[in-house]
């Protein structure tokens, strides 16, 4: 199982290089050039085949994830799959961010702030028309959408990368990797359950969106998870640290501001806090189409809280979250097939997301209806 | 406008915003906005014959627009293509000139300002307006050359 997970991850990582933007020259290395040509040919000229490769990789990853998750014992301590996650994480960090251009915006905003010494909340990258990265960055006609926590964090990879695009991509993804490892450690510290760590860490959506695409939601969620975990703490200094962490979280992306009411609950247990946090982040996730679109990486918002809710037999949250994350990764298929955001793409995306989830909900409802002992346990 | 309860607050905020608009491009935007704002203030005050306050607003507008050529040079030496900003500064200066020429025809060349409990002073309105026009002409040619 572990070998299969690594092999499929390597295949997916190699496959992503077919999506390299035509205006981006990553490397002059002959081995890279030899691989890149056929991969681009596959992705741009044989779209159904490329889409099939992607779909098969996702399905296999989720199957391995599901069976690994079921097989994990609950012994405390180092677990072989933690080393697997570290190895797989490195594979995804080296992969090309094929499914989202956001990381290029992160790099360019960092360049606006730390190279051009401009205020990234006022100056859009397009205001510097001779900036070479504009050739392969999308949505450069926007100021940075992120708060100071994220912008100042990006100083680290920016200065280390010295402006080289390839180095910057790897370093920005490494930043996400470090926060991903931090999330795993925090989840283990809270739950003492290796299964909880695998639930989050091995989820293909987390691996793809956090490590492969390098989205910064993981930073926001590590801060907020720590913050929520301290609400019920008996130590005042811990609670103050939690409040500070919450503020830092809000100043990454803002979505976690909805967790503020949790600080006003009377004597909540940790589980109650995490359940409410899951619900609040899930509601914000559902409302995200109002602002723009339901992006797959937004699932990290509620998934991190699902990981710290005790995983019990008959639980609804955990299998539902797994099914939803699977269906969210299917949203890339219409664009891969058509290379267009218009036409049947939007409706196909919604169907690919809704159908697996609806199937699961119907199955769960039927399962509850005909298994009274399961229903009693689920409602307990 | 002067006389409004929040005028002092808005002036203080205008000053504080300087620290938020750091960098050459943001500074250009900041200075252009303030130059426009104070010129509109000056124009309104001239029309209401509040010449003392009007000349003060005009001086502030002149001060803000004076920063622009230096900022364009700094941006260029920082490796930024300032073409778009040169064009918009030149256009702004041209619009300012038109407004100032219109004002010049409607105000007396000099005005004796006699406050109730103060000394009488002579405001050289015509000279001040002409100086402002010349300043903008100079800025237009400076940014076109840079």
XYZ file of C-alpha atoms in Angstrom:
526
model
C 0.000 0.000 0.000
C 2.770 2.409 0.950
C 4.694 1.564 -2.217
C 1.586 2.094 -4.338
C 0.970 5.467 -2.662
C 4.537 6.567 -3.395
C 4.446 5.275 -6.981
C 1.167 7.042 -7.791
C 2.466 10.217 -6.140
C 5.584 10.080 -8.311
C 3.461 9.520 -11.429
C 1.256 12.474 -10.526
C 4.295 14.634 -9.747
C 5.868 13.857 -13.127
C 2.505 14.349 -14.880
C 2.186 17.869 -13.434
C 5.150 19.022 -15.528
C 2.948 18.724 -18.575
C 1.049 21.761 -17.301
C 4.033 24.112 -17.191
C 2.922 27.461 -18.589
C 4.212 27.880 -22.178
C 5.643 31.289 -21.182
C 7.640 29.847 -18.295
C 11.102 28.482 -18.897
C 11.876 26.417 -15.807
C 15.120 24.751 -16.696
C 17.610 24.163 -19.510
C 18.497 20.725 -18.145
C 18.463 18.158 -21.017
C 16.663 15.540 -18.886
C 13.942 18.058 -18.069
C 13.632 19.023 -21.744
C 13.407 15.362 -22.754
C 10.544 14.714 -20.322
C 8.786 18.018 -20.660
C 8.077 17.811 -24.401
C 6.092 14.546 -24.343
C 4.294 15.583 -21.159
C 3.169 18.864 -22.704
C 2.085 16.946 -25.780
C -0.025 14.672 -23.559
C -1.635 17.497 -21.577
C -2.272 19.987 -24.389
C -2.957 17.716 -27.360
C -4.343 14.522 -25.828
C -6.615 16.020 -23.213
C -8.922 13.017 -22.671
C -5.897 10.810 -22.016
C -4.373 13.375 -19.673
C -7.671 13.733 -17.826
C -7.856 9.940 -17.515
C -4.351 9.858 -16.012
C -5.369 12.477 -13.482
C -8.669 10.750 -12.629
C -6.991 7.363 -12.175
C -4.273 8.861 -9.952
C -6.875 10.556 -7.761
C -8.998 7.417 -7.472
C -6.014 5.220 -6.593
C -4.732 7.764 -4.066
C -8.108 7.894 -2.367
C -8.418 4.105 -2.331
C -4.983 3.698 -0.754
C -5.807 6.531 1.663
C -9.065 4.905 2.662
C -7.575 1.432 3.191
C -4.532 2.787 5.014
C -6.770 4.811 7.251
C -8.870 1.768 8.119
C -5.827 -0.395 8.813
C -4.000 2.026 11.100
C -3.712 0.879 14.653
C -4.014 3.345 17.473
C -0.729 2.714 19.223
C 0.880 5.875 20.425
C 4.274 6.824 19.143
C 6.136 6.896 15.858
C 4.284 5.219 13.081
C 5.819 4.061 9.780
C 3.246 6.061 7.833
C 4.535 9.327 9.331
C 7.807 8.668 7.496
C 5.752 7.879 4.417
C 4.001 11.247 4.709
C 7.354 12.998 4.931
C 8.651 11.223 1.818
C 5.445 11.775 -0.147
C 5.437 15.382 0.995
C 8.838 15.928 -0.585
C 7.592 14.367 -3.839
C 4.680 16.809 -3.957
C 6.891 19.769 -3.092
C 9.079 18.979 -6.106
C 6.023 18.582 -8.371
C 4.895 21.502 -10.519
C 1.864 23.483 -9.204
C -0.282 22.355 -12.107
C -3.780 22.935 -10.796
C -3.599 26.490 -9.522
C -1.711 29.657 -10.363
C -2.045 31.066 -6.835
C 1.538 30.287 -5.888
C 2.745 32.555 -8.686
C 0.657 35.343 -7.151
C 2.256 34.640 -3.765
C 5.735 34.904 -5.308
C 4.878 38.025 -7.272
C 3.296 39.764 -4.273
C 6.420 38.958 -2.280
C 8.493 40.470 -5.100
C 6.333 43.600 -5.117
C 6.861 43.946 -1.355
C 10.489 42.872 -0.905
C 12.169 43.563 -4.251
C 10.294 46.579 -5.564
C 9.611 47.864 -2.014
C 6.004 48.713 -2.813
C 2.933 48.246 -0.648
C 1.355 44.997 -1.973
C -2.057 46.048 -0.605
C -2.047 49.092 -2.878
C 0.178 48.258 -5.851
C -0.893 45.509 -8.233
C 1.847 43.553 -10.041
C 0.532 44.880 -13.399
C 1.499 48.391 -12.247
C 5.071 47.272 -13.044
C 4.612 46.336 -16.720
C 8.245 45.319 -17.269
C 8.055 42.625 -14.553
C 8.966 39.347 -16.351
C 6.816 37.120 -14.099
C 3.670 38.753 -15.496
C 4.058 36.513 -18.558
C 3.026 33.422 -16.597
C 1.020 34.788 -13.668
C -2.756 35.080 -13.733
C -4.901 37.598 -11.863
C -1.933 39.957 -11.561
C -4.394 42.851 -11.819
C -5.272 42.486 -8.158
C -3.585 43.676 -4.993
C -2.648 40.938 -2.565
C -5.717 39.360 -0.986
C -3.831 38.172 2.080
C -3.043 39.742 5.385
C 0.252 40.790 6.941
C 0.856 37.420 8.598
C 1.167 35.760 5.217
C 2.933 38.637 3.465
C 5.652 38.828 6.116
C 6.059 35.041 6.143
C 6.700 35.103 2.395
C 9.798 37.212 3.011
C 11.584 34.001 4.041
C 11.235 32.023 0.807
C 11.530 35.185 -1.281
C 14.932 36.157 0.070
C 16.198 32.573 0.060
C 15.138 32.077 -3.561
C 16.940 35.186 -4.788
C 14.338 35.801 -7.469
C 14.854 32.595 -9.462
C 11.388 31.342 -10.411
C 12.088 27.630 -9.967
C 13.777 28.164 -6.596
C 10.963 30.439 -5.458
C 8.322 27.838 -6.346
C 10.142 25.110 -4.419
C 10.777 27.377 -1.435
C 7.211 28.634 -1.262
C 5.969 25.058 -1.383
C 8.522 24.113 1.251
C 7.033 26.820 3.446
C 3.643 25.143 3.060
C 5.329 21.783 3.765
C 6.722 23.055 7.052
C 3.278 24.273 8.083
C 1.794 20.963 6.938
C 4.210 19.122 9.232
C 3.284 21.562 11.974
C -0.378 20.745 11.421
C 0.327 17.012 11.711
C 2.275 17.518 14.890
C -0.459 19.696 16.372
C -3.159 17.192 15.437
C -1.154 14.416 17.117
C -0.545 16.548 20.189
C -4.275 17.224 20.528
C -5.576 13.733 19.730
C -2.664 11.376 20.511
C -4.185 9.340 17.669
C -2.109 8.359 14.600
C -5.357 7.777 12.729
C -6.257 11.455 13.136
C -2.870 12.433 11.715
C -3.377 10.140 8.733
C -6.941 11.317 8.233
C -5.606 14.797 7.566
C -2.050 14.220 6.399
C -2.681 11.468 3.912
C -5.814 12.989 2.381
C -5.007 13.463 -1.309
C -6.735 16.865 -1.353
C -4.437 18.061 1.433
C -1.367 16.681 -0.342
C -2.336 18.215 -3.679
C -3.631 21.582 -2.511
C -1.175 22.233 0.317
C 2.016 20.631 -0.986
C 1.631 20.385 -4.757
C -0.175 23.687 -5.286
C 1.324 25.392 -2.226
C -1.843 27.108 -0.991
C -1.491 29.164 2.169
C -4.691 27.956 3.838
C -2.606 25.544 5.907
C -0.900 28.476 7.631
C -4.244 30.019 8.541
C -5.570 26.712 9.825
C -2.543 25.795 11.955
C -2.870 29.110 13.759
C -6.620 28.700 14.191
C -6.387 25.052 15.300
C -3.905 26.010 17.974
C -6.113 28.944 18.964
C -9.280 26.852 19.327
C -7.385 24.137 21.218
C -6.421 26.683 23.875
C -9.904 28.092 24.558
C -10.684 25.526 27.226
C -7.191 25.637 28.739
C -6.877 26.264 32.450
C -3.740 28.372 32.032
C -4.249 32.051 31.304
C -0.947 32.361 29.419
C -2.014 29.539 27.108
C -5.358 31.207 26.457
C -3.625 34.514 25.652
C -1.256 32.677 23.303
C -4.332 31.197 21.669
C -5.877 34.629 21.178
C -2.630 35.851 19.628
C -2.599 32.819 17.357
C -6.213 33.512 16.360
C -5.337 37.092 15.390
C -2.411 35.811 13.308
C -4.772 33.341 11.652
C -7.282 36.053 10.736
C -4.438 38.126 9.307
C -3.543 35.358 6.865
C -6.812 35.169 4.986
C -9.687 36.354 7.125
C -11.978 33.317 6.831
C -11.293 32.147 10.381
C -12.863 35.299 11.813
C -16.073 33.227 11.953
C -14.522 31.240 14.817
C -14.711 34.273 17.107
C -17.989 33.178 18.790
C -16.204 30.093 20.160
C -14.471 32.286 22.731
C -17.874 33.148 24.166
C -19.101 29.612 24.773
C -19.565 28.786 28.465
C -17.329 25.980 29.737
C -17.121 24.062 26.483
C -15.237 20.807 26.219
C -12.562 20.505 23.605
C -14.712 18.208 21.479
C -17.600 20.689 21.529
C -15.215 23.451 20.453
C -13.796 21.408 17.599
C -17.251 20.337 16.419
C -18.459 23.929 16.383
C -15.270 25.005 14.635
C -15.866 22.338 11.986
C -19.454 23.527 11.483
C -18.471 27.206 11.280
C -15.658 26.597 8.790
C -17.891 24.278 6.769
C -20.576 26.961 6.538
C -18.014 29.503 5.324
C -16.799 26.936 2.813
C -20.376 26.491 1.530
C -20.788 30.271 1.253
C -17.542 30.713 -0.708
C -19.320 30.679 -4.131
C -20.907 33.985 -3.148
C -17.490 35.647 -3.284
C -16.031 33.752 -6.203
C -16.100 29.954 -6.393
C -15.955 26.839 -4.230
C -12.254 26.138 -4.646
C -11.051 22.662 -3.606
C -8.348 24.005 -1.302
C -10.986 25.643 0.914
C -11.741 22.123 2.200
C -8.591 22.382 4.331
C -10.556 24.848 6.494
C -12.944 22.282 7.904
C -10.819 19.186 7.366
C -8.280 20.237 9.972
C -11.026 20.407 12.592
C -12.546 17.118 11.441
C -9.150 15.535 12.157
C -9.247 16.516 15.818
C -12.829 15.346 16.395
C -12.651 11.806 17.814
C -13.007 9.228 15.055
C -15.714 6.840 16.211
C -17.422 3.985 14.450
C -20.514 5.247 12.658
C -19.221 8.831 12.599
C -20.722 10.981 9.854
C -18.206 13.834 9.714
C -15.148 11.795 8.758
C -16.440 9.686 5.858
C -18.473 12.665 4.626
C -15.329 14.827 4.600
C -13.418 12.128 2.709
C -16.156 11.839 0.069
C -16.370 15.618 -0.257
C -12.614 16.022 -0.664
C -12.656 13.359 -3.383
C -15.480 15.109 -5.230
C -13.729 18.481 -4.899
C -10.626 17.152 -6.646
C -12.832 16.079 -9.538
C -13.557 19.779 -10.187
C -10.319 20.057 -12.182
C -11.536 17.565 -14.772
C -13.684 19.900 -16.928
C -10.822 22.382 -17.371
C -8.368 19.595 -18.121
C -10.701 18.278 -20.808
C -11.594 21.581 -22.438
C -8.945 24.128 -21.341
C -11.819 26.536 -20.957
C -13.577 27.916 -17.896
C -16.769 28.605 -19.853
C -19.210 26.431 -21.789
C -20.307 23.276 -19.966
C -17.366 23.608 -17.531
C -19.180 25.276 -14.610
C -22.140 22.885 -14.656
C -19.816 19.882 -15.064
C -17.821 21.052 -12.054
C -20.913 21.320 -9.881
C -22.173 17.897 -10.991
C -18.810 16.247 -10.340
C -18.826 17.719 -6.847
C -22.474 17.133 -6.007
C -23.036 13.609 -7.350
C -20.558 11.694 -5.149
C -21.670 13.671 -2.126
C -25.340 13.027 -2.846
C -24.637 9.338 -3.348
C -22.934 9.224 0.026
C -25.738 11.125 1.751
C -28.344 8.791 0.317
C -26.289 5.752 1.289
C -25.823 7.121 4.811
C -29.534 7.877 5.169
C -30.450 4.369 4.011
C -27.790 2.892 6.286
C -29.241 4.808 9.230
C -32.797 3.914 8.363
C -32.213 0.183 8.248
C -29.600 -0.176 11.015
C -31.152 1.061 14.268
C -28.028 0.265 16.326
C -25.952 2.364 13.911
C -28.472 5.181 14.216
C -28.298 5.094 18.012
C -24.479 5.201 17.955
C -24.396 8.046 15.400
C -26.796 10.132 17.442
C -24.951 9.489 20.747
C -13.893 71.535 3.429
C -12.715 73.985 6.094
C -15.521 74.636 8.513
C -16.638 71.045 8.536
C -16.349 69.370 11.927
C -14.290 66.528 10.471
C -11.963 68.695 8.378
C -9.125 68.558 10.881
C -9.537 64.804 11.190
C -9.378 64.393 7.430
C -6.225 66.501 7.270
C -4.613 64.401 9.999
C -5.611 61.219 8.154
C -4.169 62.624 4.927
C -0.873 63.036 6.755
C -0.942 59.586 8.317
C -1.768 57.879 5.027
C 1.702 58.837 3.820
C 3.058 55.943 5.908
C 0.609 53.469 4.382
C 1.447 54.537 0.814
C 5.060 53.466 0.977
C 7.074 52.770 -2.218
C 7.358 54.955 -5.303
C 4.246 53.787 -7.155
C 2.009 54.002 -4.095
C 3.530 57.401 -3.256
C 2.777 58.659 -6.766
C -0.840 57.611 -6.327
C -0.951 59.248 -2.890
C 0.577 62.546 -3.993
C -1.576 62.718 -7.156
C -4.749 62.131 -5.140
C -3.838 64.767 -2.583
C -2.818 67.279 -5.243
C -6.192 66.808 -6.943
C -8.068 66.971 -3.667
C -6.413 70.181 -2.525
C -6.845 71.797 -5.941
C -10.591 71.045 -5.817
C -10.638 72.512 -2.306
C -8.807 75.610 -3.539
C -11.161 76.022 -6.520
C -14.241 75.812 -4.288
C -12.806 78.278 -1.815
C -11.862 80.699 -4.609
C -15.448 80.531 -5.884
C -16.738 81.327 -2.403
C -14.212 84.176 -2.176
C -12.502 82.572 0.843
C -9.168 83.689 -0.568
C -6.983 83.097 2.495
C -8.063 79.485 2.849
C -7.989 79.090 -0.938
C -4.359 80.152 -1.231
C -3.436 77.782 1.586
C -5.126 74.880 -0.229
C -3.421 75.907 -3.485
C -0.006 75.869 -1.813
C -0.700 72.384 -0.472
C -1.716 71.210 -3.941
C 1.501 72.683 -5.367
C 3.540 70.980 -2.673
C 2.054 67.549 -3.383
C 2.438 67.731 -7.157
C 6.077 68.828 -6.754
C 6.999 65.411 -5.420
C 5.966 63.603 -8.580
C 8.974 64.088 -10.913
C 11.338 62.866 -8.190
C 9.187 59.824 -7.570
C 9.138 58.982 -11.271
C 12.961 59.170 -11.391
C 13.229 57.013 -8.303
C 10.865 54.459 -9.796
C 12.885 54.346 -13.002
C 16.159 53.838 -11.145
C 14.417 51.055 -9.178
C 13.968 49.146 -12.431
C 10.270 49.927 -12.881
C 8.695 50.959 -16.174
C 7.174 54.339 -15.288
C 5.650 55.048 -18.710
C 2.045 54.817 -17.554
C 2.703 57.104 -14.586
C 4.509 59.689 -16.698
C 1.488 59.859 -18.958
C -1.025 60.159 -16.127
C 1.047 62.796 -14.291
C 1.337 64.835 -17.480
C -2.421 64.547 -18.007
C -3.125 65.543 -14.417
C -0.838 68.565 -14.704
C -2.605 69.566 -17.916
C -6.030 69.366 -16.273
C -4.749 71.352 -13.294
C -3.444 74.055 -15.646
C -6.850 74.382 -17.276
C -8.573 74.740 -13.900
C -6.030 77.303 -12.738
C -6.324 79.371 -15.936
C -10.088 79.471 -15.480
C -9.636 80.636 -11.901
C -7.169 83.290 -13.007
C -9.847 84.977 -15.091
C -12.307 85.082 -12.219
C -10.225 86.371 -9.289
C -8.740 89.816 -8.667
C -4.941 90.054 -9.107
C -4.623 91.101 -5.483
C -6.884 91.041 -2.516
C -6.637 92.720 0.856
C -7.502 90.249 3.528
C -8.644 92.024 6.680
C -9.460 89.625 9.513
C -11.553 90.952 12.390
C -8.825 90.934 15.012
C -5.703 90.771 12.908
C -3.375 92.576 10.611
C -4.406 93.331 7.054
C -2.481 91.330 4.512
C -2.345 91.540 0.732
C -2.885 88.241 -1.071
C -1.219 88.246 -4.524
C -3.832 85.909 -5.990
C -2.889 86.395 -9.620
C 0.809 85.791 -8.939
C 0.108 82.690 -6.897
C -2.115 81.221 -9.586
C 0.450 81.957 -12.276
C 3.185 80.328 -10.206
C 1.007 77.263 -9.833
C 0.441 77.132 -13.594
C 4.174 77.477 -14.304
C 4.919 74.735 -11.774
C 2.605 72.344 -13.562
C 4.042 73.211 -16.951
C 7.505 72.489 -15.584
C 6.366 69.188 -14.090
C 4.813 68.166 -17.391
C 8.029 68.754 -19.258
C 10.112 67.100 -16.526
C 8.111 63.866 -16.546
C 8.039 63.787 -20.354
C 11.838 64.002 -20.445
C 12.495 61.419 -17.694
